[in-house]
Each structure stands twice: as C-alpha cells, then as structure tokens.
Coordinates of C-alpha atoms and ligand atoms in Angstrom, one line a residue:
M1 CA -0.2 3.5 -21.6
D2 CA 2.6 1.1 -20.3
L3 CA 2.8 2.1 -16.7
E4 CA 5.6 -0.4 -16.1
S5 CA 7.9 1.7 -18.3
F6 CA 7.7 4.5 -15.7
V7 CA 9.0 2.3 -12.8
R8 CA 12.8 2.2 -12.6
D9 CA 14.8 -0.7 -11.3
V10 CA 17.6 0.4 -8.9
P11 CA 19.8 -2.6 -8.1
N12 CA 21.2 -3.1 -4.6
F13 CA 19.1 -0.5 -2.8
P14 CA 18.6 -0.1 0.1
K15 CA 20.8 -3.1 0.5
E16 CA 22.8 -5.7 -1.5
G17 CA 20.6 -8.1 -3.5
V18 CA 17.4 -6.0 -3.5
V19 CA 16.2 -4.6 -6.8
F20 CA 14.3 -1.4 -5.7
K21 CA 11.2 -0.5 -7.8
D22 CA 11.5 3.3 -8.0
V23 CA 8.2 5.0 -8.7
T24 CA 9.6 8.6 -8.9
P25 CA 9.7 8.6 -12.8
L26 CA 6.0 7.8 -12.8
L27 CA 5.3 10.6 -10.3
K28 CA 7.3 13.0 -12.5
D29 CA 5.2 12.3 -15.6
P30 CA 1.8 14.0 -15.1
L31 CA 0.0 11.8 -17.7
A32 CA 1.4 8.6 -16.3
F33 CA 0.6 9.5 -12.7
R34 CA -2.9 10.5 -13.7
E35 CA -3.4 7.3 -15.7
C36 CA -2.2 5.3 -12.7
I37 CA -4.7 7.0 -10.3
L38 CA -7.5 6.5 -12.8
R39 CA -6.7 2.8 -13.2
L40 CA -6.6 2.3 -9.5
S41 CA -9.9 4.2 -9.2
E42 CA -11.5 1.8 -11.7
K43 CA -10.5 -1.1 -9.5
A44 CA -11.4 0.6 -6.2
M45 CA -14.9 1.5 -7.5
K46 CA -15.7 -2.2 -8.0
V47 CA -15.2 -2.7 -4.2
D48 CA -17.8 -2.1 -1.5
F49 CA -15.8 -0.3 1.2
N50 CA -16.1 2.8 3.4
I51 CA -12.5 3.5 4.5
M52 CA -9.2 3.5 2.7
V53 CA -6.1 2.8 4.7
A54 CA -2.5 3.6 3.5
P55 CA 1.0 3.4 5.0
E56 CA 3.6 6.1 5.1
A57 CA 5.2 7.2 2.9
R58 CA 4.8 6.0 -0.6
G59 CA 1.3 4.6 0.2
F60 CA 0.2 8.2 0.9
I61 CA 1.2 9.4 -2.5
F62 CA -1.2 7.0 -4.3
A63 CA -3.9 6.7 -1.7
A64 CA -4.6 10.5 -1.2
P65 CA -5.5 11.3 -4.9
L66 CA -7.4 8.0 -5.1
A67 CA -9.5 8.8 -2.0
F68 CA -10.1 12.3 -3.4
E69 CA -11.1 10.9 -6.9
I70 CA -13.6 8.4 -5.5
G71 CA -14.8 10.3 -2.5
K72 CA -13.7 7.9 0.3
A73 CA -12.4 8.4 3.9
L74 CA -8.6 8.0 4.3
V75 CA -6.8 6.7 7.3
P76 CA -3.0 7.1 7.5
V77 CA -0.8 4.4 9.0
R78 CA 2.4 6.0 10.1
K79 CA 6.0 5.4 11.3
P80 CA 6.4 5.6 15.1
G81 CA 6.1 8.9 16.8
K82 CA 4.2 10.7 14.1
L83 CA 0.5 10.3 15.0
P84 CA -0.6 12.8 17.7
Y85 CA -3.5 10.9 19.4
K86 CA -3.5 7.4 21.1
T87 CA -2.0 4.7 18.8
K88 CA -1.8 1.0 18.4
E89 CA 1.3 -0.4 16.8
I90 CA 2.7 -3.4 15.1
E91 CA 6.2 -4.6 14.3
Y92 CA 6.7 -6.6 11.1
E93 CA 9.2 -7.7 8.5
L94 CA 9.4 -6.4 5.0
E95 CA 11.7 -7.2 2.1
Y96 CA 14.7 -5.3 3.4
G97 CA 14.3 -5.3 7.2
R98 CA 12.1 -4.9 10.2
A99 CA 9.9 -1.9 10.9
T100 CA 7.0 -0.6 13.1
L101 CA 3.8 1.1 12.0
Q102 CA 1.2 2.9 14.1
M103 CA -2.5 3.7 13.6
H104 CA -4.8 5.8 15.8
V105 CA -6.8 3.7 18.1
D106 CA -10.1 5.2 16.9
A107 CA -9.3 5.2 13.2
I108 CA -11.2 2.0 12.4
N109 CA -14.5 1.0 14.0
R110 CA -16.2 -2.4 14.3
G111 CA -17.9 -3.1 10.9
D112 CA -15.8 -0.8 8.8
R113 CA -15.0 -2.2 5.4
V114 CA -11.5 -1.4 4.5
L115 CA -9.5 -1.1 1.2
I116 CA -5.7 -1.0 1.9
V117 CA -3.7 0.9 -0.7
D118 CA 0.1 1.0 -1.3
D119 CA 2.6 1.3 -4.1
I120 CA 4.7 -1.9 -4.0
L121 CA 3.6 -5.3 -2.8
A122 CA 6.9 -7.2 -2.1
T123 CA 6.8 -9.9 0.6
G124 CA 3.4 -8.8 1.7
G125 CA 4.7 -8.2 5.3
T126 CA 3.5 -4.6 5.4
M127 CA 0.0 -5.4 4.1
Q128 CA -0.3 -8.3 6.6
A129 CA 0.7 -6.1 9.5
I130 CA -1.8 -3.4 8.5
A131 CA -4.5 -6.0 8.0
E132 CA -3.9 -7.3 11.5
M133 CA -4.3 -3.9 13.1
I134 CA -7.5 -3.3 11.1
E135 CA -8.9 -6.7 12.2
E136 CA -8.0 -6.1 15.9
S137 CA -10.1 -2.9 15.7
G138 CA -13.1 -4.9 14.3
G139 CA -12.7 -3.8 10.7
E140 CA -12.8 -6.1 7.7
V141 CA -10.2 -5.9 5.0
V142 CA -12.2 -6.2 1.8
E143 CA -9.3 -5.6 -0.7
I144 CA -5.6 -4.9 -0.9
L145 CA -4.9 -2.6 -3.9
C146 CA -1.3 -1.8 -5.0
L147 CA 0.4 -0.3 -8.1
A148 CA 2.8 -3.2 -8.5
E149 CA 3.5 -6.7 -7.0
L150 CA 6.8 -8.6 -7.0
G151 CA 5.3 -11.9 -7.9
F152 CA 8.6 -13.7 -7.4
L153 CA 8.4 -13.0 -3.7
E154 CA 5.0 -14.6 -3.6
P155 CA 3.1 -12.0 -1.5
R156 CA -0.3 -13.6 -2.5
K157 CA 0.6 -16.8 -0.7
R158 CA 1.0 -14.9 2.5
L159 CA -2.1 -12.8 1.8
S160 CA -4.3 -15.7 0.7
R161 CA -7.1 -14.7 3.0
Y162 CA -7.5 -11.4 1.1
S163 CA -8.5 -10.2 -2.3
V164 CA -5.4 -8.6 -3.9
E165 CA -5.4 -6.4 -7.0
T166 CA -2.5 -4.8 -8.7
L167 CA -1.8 -3.0 -12.0
I168 CA 1.7 -4.4 -12.7
T169 CA 3.1 -7.8 -11.9
Y170 CA 6.9 -8.5 -11.9
Ligands
PRP201 O1 5.6 -6.2 0.9 P1 6.7 -5.7 1.8 O2 7.9 -6.6 1.8 O3 6.2 -5.5 3.2 O4 7.2 -4.3 1.3 C1 6.4 -3.3 0.8 C2 6.5 -2.0 1.5 O5 7.8 -1.5 1.4 C3 7.8 -0.1 1.0 O6 7.6 0.7 2.1 P2 8.8 1.2 3.0 O7 8.7 0.6 4.4 O8 10.2 1.1 2.4 O9 8.5 2.8 3.3 P3 8.4 4.1 2.5 O10 7.1 4.0 1.8 O11 8.5 5.1 3.5 O12 9.5 4.2 1.5 C4 6.5 -0.1 0.1 O13 6.1 1.2 0.0 C5 5.6 -1.0 0.9 O14 4.9 -0.3 1.9
ADE202 N1 12.0 -4.1 -4.1 C1 11.2 -3.1 -3.6 N2 11.1 -1.9 -4.3 C2 10.4 -0.9 -3.8 N3 9.8 -0.9 -2.7 C3 9.9 -2.1 -1.9 N4 9.4 -2.4 -0.7 C4 9.8 -3.6 -0.5 N5 10.5 -4.1 -1.4 C5 10.6 -3.2 -2.4

C-alpha cells in the first residue's frame, strides 16, 4: 500500500511558504492507518528499548496504537500546563515557529532505553528538544521513528547522533 498517497499537501499552512503534510486522510482510512501502525511496529520491534516517548498532539495518535501493538510503556510529552505532576520543560524551534514542551520529572529513569515516535520529522527541532530532556533524565535515545520525513529540511543532519527511521521520505 502506498501510504504517501494518504498524506495531503496543504500549501501555506500554518503560514506562508510552508507546505503542511496533513495526515488526516490517512487516519480516515482504516486500512491505511492500520497498515501504517503495522509498518511502524515492524521497525520498532527491531529496536531494543523499554519506553516509547511521543509529543502532543499528532505524535500521540501514532504512538498510542503502536505502544499497544508491541506492548511497551508510553510517556507523553505535552504542551505547557497540561501535565499534572512536576515537570521539566524545553523551548525549541520547529519549521513554523517556537514552542515549549513539558515532560514529567519522573517519566524517564537513568538507564531507560527510549524510542521517540512522531508523525512528521521536519527540521528535527522537536525531536532534538525531546532527546535533550530524555538525556537530562539519564535516558538513552536508541531510535527516532516517524511516519514521514521532509528530507529537503535535512533533519538527519541535526539528528546525526541518533538512529532515525521513517516510512516516507519527501
Ligand atoms: O521537525 P520539526 O520542525 O520540529 O517539526 C515536527 C513537529 O511539528 C509537528 O507538531 P506541532 O508542534 O505542529 O504540534 P501538533 O502535533 O500539536 O500539531 C509535528 O507533529 C512534529 O511534532
Ligand atoms: N510541513 C509540515 N507538515 C506537517 N507537520 C509539520 N511539522 C513541521 N513541519 C510540518
């Protein structure tokens, strides 16, 4: 199945010059979404890790069924003010602006082996920020796994310290 055909380009969203990769057509097609989760599972099962970490909001959509499918722990990274316990946070830049993400201070323990999951890898800013929080907590990022990467933004250069796997490359 050609998963790429279920991702729609929306020019000039959320701002002029950005071509937004819209995954909602993929979510709306049960067979395509299922195929996507199974293909991500195949990749994730090759990795020796104990915790999956994913950012709000689109990361959750892919990480939750994936964690369920392969029986792994899931740690949510959220936008500010959403997590109820003590948090650590990081400010970062992504393709279309600046943002902040938070994680519970006790979510990652020293020695944890972490797989980070998201939908779109654009500049890699979001992944780099999450990796920093994980490493500050003593965890090791063993892989970054995303549905699609925007190769022309060269996220792999910025993430050269990490193993990066994706299903679609633009
Ligand atoms: O590689 P980058 O340049 O950092 O961009 C990628 C990030 O941008 C999007 O999230 P967004 O912050 O738009 O949040 P959302 O999932 O709530 O839509 C996407 O889901 C990734 O997390
Ligand atoms: N072009 C893009 N499409 C969808 N999500 C994104 N996150 C960052 N850049 C993006």
